[in-house]
Amino acid sequence: MTKTFKKLMPLRFPTLGLILLLTFFISINSAFARKFPKLKIDTVSVDTTTVDTTAIIDQDVVLLWSQKNAVGVNLNEVAFVNWNAGGNNSISALFHGNFERKYKKQYTLWKSNIALRYGINAQEGRETRKTDDQLIVNSTFGYRRDSTSNWRYSAKFNFNTQFSNGYQYPDTEKPISKFMAPGYMFLGIGSEYTDPKEDLTLYISPVTQKSTFVLDQRLSNEGMFGVRPAIRDEEGNIIEEGENVRTEFGFLFTSGFTKEVFENINVDNQLSLYSDYLNKFGNVDVDWQLNINLTVNDFVKASIGSHLKYDDDVKSKKDSDGDGVLEAKGPKIQFKQMLGVGVLYEF
């Protein structure tokens, strides 16, 4: 076990800039709380006609903001001592966090959140491997005309990338992905429907810009993640570097649904569909996450989840002839399944 834990130490985690961004985001709500302290009024012994109206306004400002924070870790460990059936010692860990801020006043709603995931696996006799890596930022601003309408005029921002290098294991010399390679950003305006009884939202945007970032020049020269590859001469020399940013303009539909189907069992379904007007309109990029969360007690949680992705611009790569060079193939469905039990702290 000691050797296994030592293998976890060399992992490279997010840059200082990301840490500062996250710290700033989390501190927004606490800053409001310090600026606008809550007011308690004794309506029995105090003449309410002489209450300071400024203090009441300050209390209202506090109530406009709400927050949800959650951090947790899922662990899985196997150790063998004189085990006749054989096996390798291993340890897996998945660190995750979600930080949400919501501003609501009359007909205006502004909701933002940051979701983080990073998973690692260390197995005896093998290098430490990454099992999950995700950084997602969402922000939605909406306005409705009156208190009875379930539709809002909305503007939505979404950004997602990863923290560290990804590899086609066992090859750890040549990364196939990095921080901001790829990075995806969606920015659009449309209309959002919120169900008054169920925790259901539907967002439709006919005007959405999608930007794909590949800031690693080697990967962009190879045309990874849909960007234009480098232009080369007959001898293979680069005449023009590959593009680092690919911009699309299209139609976006998203839906989110959360429901407690049984006591302490919640289903969370998130779906995103996008199609580019200018490039093969009708080809749909799919991002679908389905999670079942089970509550054991206030701190111990279990989850079963799946994540399906399809992007027509992302070509799969495989070393089909054994020469050590990855050849580009066609787009394929990407699928990930997750099962975890761990500790979750909400504050």
Coordinates of C-alpha atoms in Angstrom, one line a residue:
M1 CA 0.0 0.0 0.0
T2 CA 2.9 2.4 0.8
K3 CA 4.3 2.0 -2.7
T4 CA 0.9 2.5 -4.2
F5 CA 0.3 5.7 -2.4
K6 CA 3.8 7.0 -3.5
K7 CA 2.8 6.5 -7.1
L8 CA 0.0 9.0 -6.7
M9 CA 2.3 11.9 -5.7
P10 CA 3.8 12.9 -9.1
L11 CA 0.4 13.7 -10.6
R12 CA 0.1 17.2 -12.1
F13 CA -3.0 19.1 -11.1
P14 CA -4.5 22.3 -12.4
T15 CA -2.6 25.5 -12.9
L16 CA -2.5 28.3 -10.4
G17 CA -4.9 30.3 -12.6
L18 CA -7.6 27.7 -12.4
I19 CA -7.3 27.5 -8.6
L20 CA -7.6 31.3 -8.4
L21 CA -10.7 31.2 -10.6
L22 CA -12.4 28.6 -8.5
T23 CA -11.5 30.4 -5.3
F24 CA -12.9 33.7 -6.6
F25 CA -16.2 32.0 -7.7
I26 CA -16.7 30.3 -4.3
S27 CA -16.1 33.5 -2.5
I28 CA -18.7 35.6 -4.3
N29 CA -21.6 34.5 -2.0
S30 CA -19.6 35.0 1.2
A31 CA -18.7 38.5 0.1
F32 CA -22.4 39.3 -0.3
A33 CA -23.1 37.8 3.1
R34 CA -20.5 40.1 4.7
K35 CA -21.8 43.2 3.0
F36 CA -25.4 42.5 3.7
P37 CA -25.9 41.0 7.2
K38 CA -29.2 39.4 7.9
L39 CA -31.6 41.3 10.1
K40 CA -33.8 39.8 12.9
I41 CA -36.8 41.9 14.0
D42 CA -38.7 41.2 17.2
T43 CA -42.3 42.1 16.1
V44 CA -43.6 41.8 19.7
S45 CA -41.4 44.3 21.5
V46 CA -40.4 46.6 18.7
D47 CA -42.6 49.2 17.1
T48 CA -42.5 48.1 13.5
T49 CA -43.5 51.5 12.3
T50 CA -40.1 52.8 13.2
V51 CA -38.0 50.0 11.8
D52 CA -35.1 51.2 9.7
T53 CA -36.1 50.6 6.1
T54 CA -32.5 50.5 5.0
A55 CA -31.9 47.5 7.1
I56 CA -34.9 45.7 5.6
I57 CA -33.6 46.4 2.1
D58 CA -30.2 44.9 3.2
Q59 CA -32.0 41.8 4.4
D60 CA -33.8 41.4 1.1
V61 CA -30.6 41.6 -0.8
V62 CA -29.2 38.7 1.2
L63 CA -32.3 36.6 0.4
L64 CA -31.8 37.2 -3.3
W65 CA -28.7 35.0 -3.3
S66 CA -28.6 31.3 -2.5
Q67 CA -25.7 28.8 -2.7
K68 CA -25.0 25.0 -2.8
N69 CA -21.6 23.6 -2.3
A70 CA -20.5 19.9 -2.3
V71 CA -17.1 18.2 -2.3
G72 CA -16.5 14.5 -2.0
V73 CA -14.3 11.5 -2.8
N74 CA -15.0 8.0 -3.8
L75 CA -12.4 5.4 -2.9
N76 CA -11.8 1.8 -3.9
E77 CA -8.8 -0.3 -2.6
V78 CA -7.7 -3.9 -3.0
A79 CA -4.7 -5.4 -1.1
F80 CA -3.4 -9.0 -1.2
V81 CA -1.2 -10.8 1.3
N82 CA -0.2 -14.4 0.4
W83 CA -3.4 -14.7 -1.7
N84 CA -3.2 -18.0 -3.5
A85 CA -5.6 -16.9 -6.3
G86 CA -3.3 -14.0 -7.2
G87 CA -4.0 -10.4 -7.9
N88 CA -2.4 -6.9 -7.9
N89 CA -2.7 -4.4 -5.2
S90 CA -4.6 -1.3 -6.4
I91 CA -6.2 1.9 -5.2
S92 CA -8.6 4.2 -7.1
A93 CA -9.9 7.6 -6.1
L94 CA -12.3 10.0 -7.6
F95 CA -12.4 13.6 -6.3
H96 CA -15.4 15.7 -7.2
G97 CA -17.0 19.0 -6.4
N98 CA -19.9 21.2 -7.3
F99 CA -20.3 24.8 -6.5
E100 CA -23.5 26.7 -7.3
R101 CA -24.7 30.3 -6.9
K102 CA -28.2 31.5 -7.7
Y103 CA -29.6 35.0 -7.9
K104 CA -33.4 35.5 -8.0
K105 CA -35.3 38.7 -7.9
Q106 CA -38.9 39.1 -9.2
Y107 CA -38.7 38.1 -12.9
T108 CA -34.9 37.8 -13.1
L109 CA -32.9 34.6 -12.5
W110 CA -29.2 34.1 -12.8
K111 CA -27.7 30.7 -12.0
S112 CA -24.1 29.6 -12.2
N113 CA -22.1 26.6 -11.2
I114 CA -18.7 25.0 -11.5
A115 CA -18.4 21.1 -11.6
L116 CA -15.0 19.4 -11.0
R117 CA -14.0 15.7 -11.4
Y118 CA -10.6 14.1 -11.3
G119 CA -10.1 10.3 -10.9
I120 CA -6.9 8.3 -10.7
N121 CA -6.0 4.6 -10.4
A122 CA -2.7 3.2 -9.1
Q123 CA -2.0 -0.5 -9.6
E124 CA 1.0 -2.5 -8.5
G125 CA 3.5 -2.9 -11.3
R126 CA 1.9 -0.3 -13.5
E127 CA 2.1 3.5 -13.8
T128 CA -0.6 5.7 -12.3
R129 CA -3.4 6.3 -14.7
K130 CA -6.1 8.9 -15.0
T131 CA -9.7 7.6 -15.0
D132 CA -11.7 10.8 -15.0
D133 CA -11.0 14.5 -15.7
Q134 CA -13.5 17.3 -16.1
L135 CA -13.9 21.0 -15.5
I136 CA -17.3 22.5 -16.4
V137 CA -18.5 26.0 -16.0
N138 CA -22.2 26.9 -16.6
S139 CA -24.0 30.2 -16.3
T140 CA -27.6 31.0 -17.4
F141 CA -29.3 34.4 -17.1
G142 CA -33.1 34.5 -17.6
Y143 CA -35.9 37.0 -17.5
R144 CA -39.7 36.4 -17.7
R145 CA -42.4 38.9 -18.4
D146 CA -44.7 38.1 -15.4
S147 CA -44.9 35.9 -12.4
T148 CA -47.2 33.4 -14.1
S149 CA -45.1 32.6 -17.1
N150 CA -43.0 29.4 -17.1
W151 CA -40.8 30.7 -20.0
R152 CA -37.9 33.0 -19.8
Y153 CA -35.8 34.8 -22.3
S154 CA -32.4 33.3 -21.6
A155 CA -28.7 33.7 -22.4
K156 CA -26.5 30.6 -21.7
F157 CA -22.7 30.2 -21.3
N158 CA -21.0 26.8 -21.1
F159 CA -17.3 26.0 -20.9
N160 CA -15.6 22.7 -20.4
T161 CA -12.1 21.2 -20.6
Q162 CA -9.8 19.0 -18.6
F163 CA -7.1 19.5 -16.0
S164 CA -4.2 17.3 -17.1
N165 CA -2.8 15.3 -20.0
G166 CA -4.6 12.3 -21.4
Y167 CA -2.9 9.3 -22.9
Q168 CA -3.6 6.2 -25.0
Y169 CA -2.3 3.8 -22.4
P170 CA 0.2 2.2 -22.1
D171 CA 1.9 4.9 -24.1
T172 CA 2.6 7.8 -21.7
E173 CA 5.1 9.7 -23.9
K174 CA 2.7 11.3 -26.4
P175 CA -0.4 13.0 -24.9
I176 CA -3.6 12.7 -27.0
S177 CA -5.3 15.5 -25.0
K178 CA -4.3 18.3 -22.7
F179 CA -5.7 21.3 -20.8
M180 CA -7.6 23.4 -23.4
A181 CA -6.9 20.7 -26.0
P182 CA -9.7 20.3 -26.3
G183 CA -11.7 23.1 -24.7
Y184 CA -15.3 23.8 -25.7
M185 CA -17.3 27.0 -25.2
F186 CA -21.0 27.5 -26.0
L187 CA -22.6 31.0 -26.0
G188 CA -26.1 31.7 -27.1
I189 CA -29.5 33.2 -26.5
G190 CA -32.9 31.6 -26.6
S191 CA -35.8 30.6 -24.4
E192 CA -35.9 28.4 -21.3
Y193 CA -38.9 26.6 -19.8
T194 CA -39.1 25.7 -16.1
D195 CA -41.8 23.3 -15.0
P196 CA -43.7 24.8 -12.0
K197 CA -44.1 21.3 -10.3
E198 CA -41.2 19.1 -11.5
D199 CA -37.5 19.9 -11.4
L200 CA -37.4 20.1 -15.2
T201 CA -35.9 22.7 -17.5
L202 CA -35.8 22.9 -21.3
Y203 CA -33.6 25.3 -23.2
I204 CA -34.0 26.1 -26.9
S205 CA -31.5 28.4 -28.6
P206 CA -31.6 29.0 -32.4
V207 CA -28.6 31.3 -32.1
T208 CA -25.6 29.5 -30.4
Q209 CA -21.9 29.9 -31.1
K210 CA -19.7 26.9 -30.4
S211 CA -15.9 27.3 -30.2
T212 CA -13.5 24.4 -30.0
F213 CA -10.0 25.2 -28.7
V214 CA -7.0 23.1 -29.4
L215 CA -4.1 25.2 -27.9
D216 CA -1.5 22.5 -28.2
Q217 CA 0.1 23.0 -31.6
R218 CA 1.1 19.4 -32.2
L219 CA -2.5 18.3 -31.7
S220 CA -3.9 21.1 -33.8
N221 CA -1.4 20.2 -36.6
E222 CA -2.8 16.7 -36.5
G223 CA -6.3 18.1 -36.9
M224 CA -7.5 16.7 -33.6
F225 CA -11.0 17.4 -32.3
G226 CA -12.2 18.8 -35.6
V227 CA -9.9 21.8 -36.1
R228 CA -8.2 22.3 -39.5
P229 CA -4.9 20.4 -39.6
A230 CA -1.6 21.8 -40.8
I231 CA -0.9 22.2 -44.5
R232 CA 2.2 20.3 -45.5
D233 CA 4.3 20.0 -48.6
E234 CA 5.1 16.8 -50.5
E235 CA 8.0 16.1 -48.1
G236 CA 5.8 16.5 -45.0
N237 CA 7.1 19.9 -44.0
I238 CA 4.6 22.2 -42.4
I239 CA 3.7 25.2 -44.7
E240 CA 0.9 26.5 -42.5
E241 CA 0.2 25.6 -38.9
G242 CA -3.1 23.9 -37.9
E243 CA -5.8 26.2 -36.5
N244 CA -6.1 26.5 -32.8
V245 CA -9.8 27.6 -32.7
R246 CA -12.7 26.3 -34.7
T247 CA -15.9 28.3 -34.6
E248 CA -19.4 27.0 -35.4
F249 CA -22.8 28.6 -35.4
G250 CA -25.9 26.5 -34.9
F251 CA -28.9 25.3 -32.9
L252 CA -28.7 24.1 -29.3
F253 CA -31.3 22.2 -27.2
T254 CA -30.7 21.2 -23.6
S255 CA -32.8 19.6 -20.9
G256 CA -32.3 18.8 -17.3
F257 CA -34.5 16.7 -15.1
T258 CA -34.0 15.7 -11.4
K259 CA -36.5 13.6 -9.4
E260 CA -36.6 11.5 -6.3
V261 CA -38.0 8.2 -7.6
F262 CA -37.9 6.4 -4.3
E263 CA -36.9 7.4 -0.8
N264 CA -33.2 8.5 -0.8
I265 CA -32.9 7.6 -4.5
N266 CA -32.6 10.5 -7.0
V267 CA -32.3 10.4 -10.8
D268 CA -30.5 13.2 -12.6
N269 CA -30.7 13.4 -16.4
Q270 CA -28.9 16.0 -18.5
L271 CA -29.1 16.1 -22.3
S272 CA -27.5 18.4 -24.8
L273 CA -28.0 18.4 -28.6
Y274 CA -26.2 20.7 -31.0
S275 CA -26.2 21.0 -34.8
D276 CA -24.1 23.4 -36.9
Y277 CA -26.0 25.4 -39.6
L278 CA -22.9 25.9 -41.8
N279 CA -21.2 22.5 -41.7
K280 CA -23.4 19.4 -42.3
F281 CA -26.6 20.7 -40.7
G282 CA -28.5 17.8 -39.4
N283 CA -25.5 16.0 -37.9
V284 CA -26.2 16.3 -34.2
D285 CA -23.5 16.4 -31.5
V286 CA -24.9 14.5 -28.4
D287 CA -23.9 14.9 -24.8
W288 CA -26.0 12.8 -22.4
Q289 CA -25.4 12.2 -18.7
L290 CA -27.7 9.9 -16.6
N291 CA -26.9 9.5 -12.9
I292 CA -28.7 7.7 -10.1
N293 CA -27.7 9.0 -6.7
L294 CA -28.4 7.0 -3.5
T295 CA -28.2 8.5 0.0
V296 CA -27.0 6.3 2.8
N297 CA -26.8 9.0 5.4
D298 CA -25.8 12.7 5.6
F299 CA -22.3 12.0 4.5
V300 CA -22.1 8.6 2.8
K301 CA -23.4 8.6 -0.8
A302 CA -23.4 6.1 -3.7
S303 CA -23.9 6.8 -7.4
I304 CA -24.3 4.9 -10.6
G305 CA -23.9 6.9 -13.8
S306 CA -23.3 6.9 -17.5
H307 CA -22.0 9.5 -20.0
L308 CA -22.5 9.2 -23.7
K309 CA -21.0 11.6 -26.3
Y310 CA -21.0 11.8 -30.0
D311 CA -19.3 14.5 -32.1
D312 CA -19.1 14.1 -35.9
D313 CA -16.0 16.3 -36.0
V314 CA -14.0 14.2 -33.5
K315 CA -12.3 11.3 -35.3
S316 CA -11.1 8.3 -33.4
K317 CA -7.5 7.2 -33.7
K318 CA -6.1 3.7 -33.5
D319 CA -2.8 1.9 -34.2
S320 CA -4.2 -0.6 -36.6
D321 CA -1.0 -1.9 -38.2
G322 CA 1.2 -2.0 -35.0
D323 CA 3.8 0.6 -36.2
G324 CA 3.3 2.8 -33.2
V325 CA 1.5 5.5 -35.2
L326 CA -2.2 6.3 -34.6
E327 CA -4.2 6.3 -37.8
A328 CA -7.4 8.5 -38.0
K329 CA -10.7 6.6 -38.2
G330 CA -14.2 7.8 -38.4
P331 CA -16.3 9.4 -35.5
K332 CA -17.5 6.9 -32.9
I333 CA -19.8 7.0 -30.0
Q334 CA -18.0 7.6 -26.7
F335 CA -19.4 6.0 -23.6
K336 CA -18.4 6.0 -20.0
Q337 CA -19.9 4.1 -17.1
M338 CA -19.3 5.0 -13.4
L339 CA -20.1 3.3 -10.1
G340 CA -18.9 4.8 -6.8
V341 CA -19.4 4.9 -3.1
G342 CA -17.8 7.6 -1.0
V343 CA -18.1 10.6 1.3
L344 CA -19.8 13.8 0.3
Y345 CA -19.8 17.0 2.3
E346 CA -22.3 19.7 1.5
F347 CA -22.1 23.2 2.9

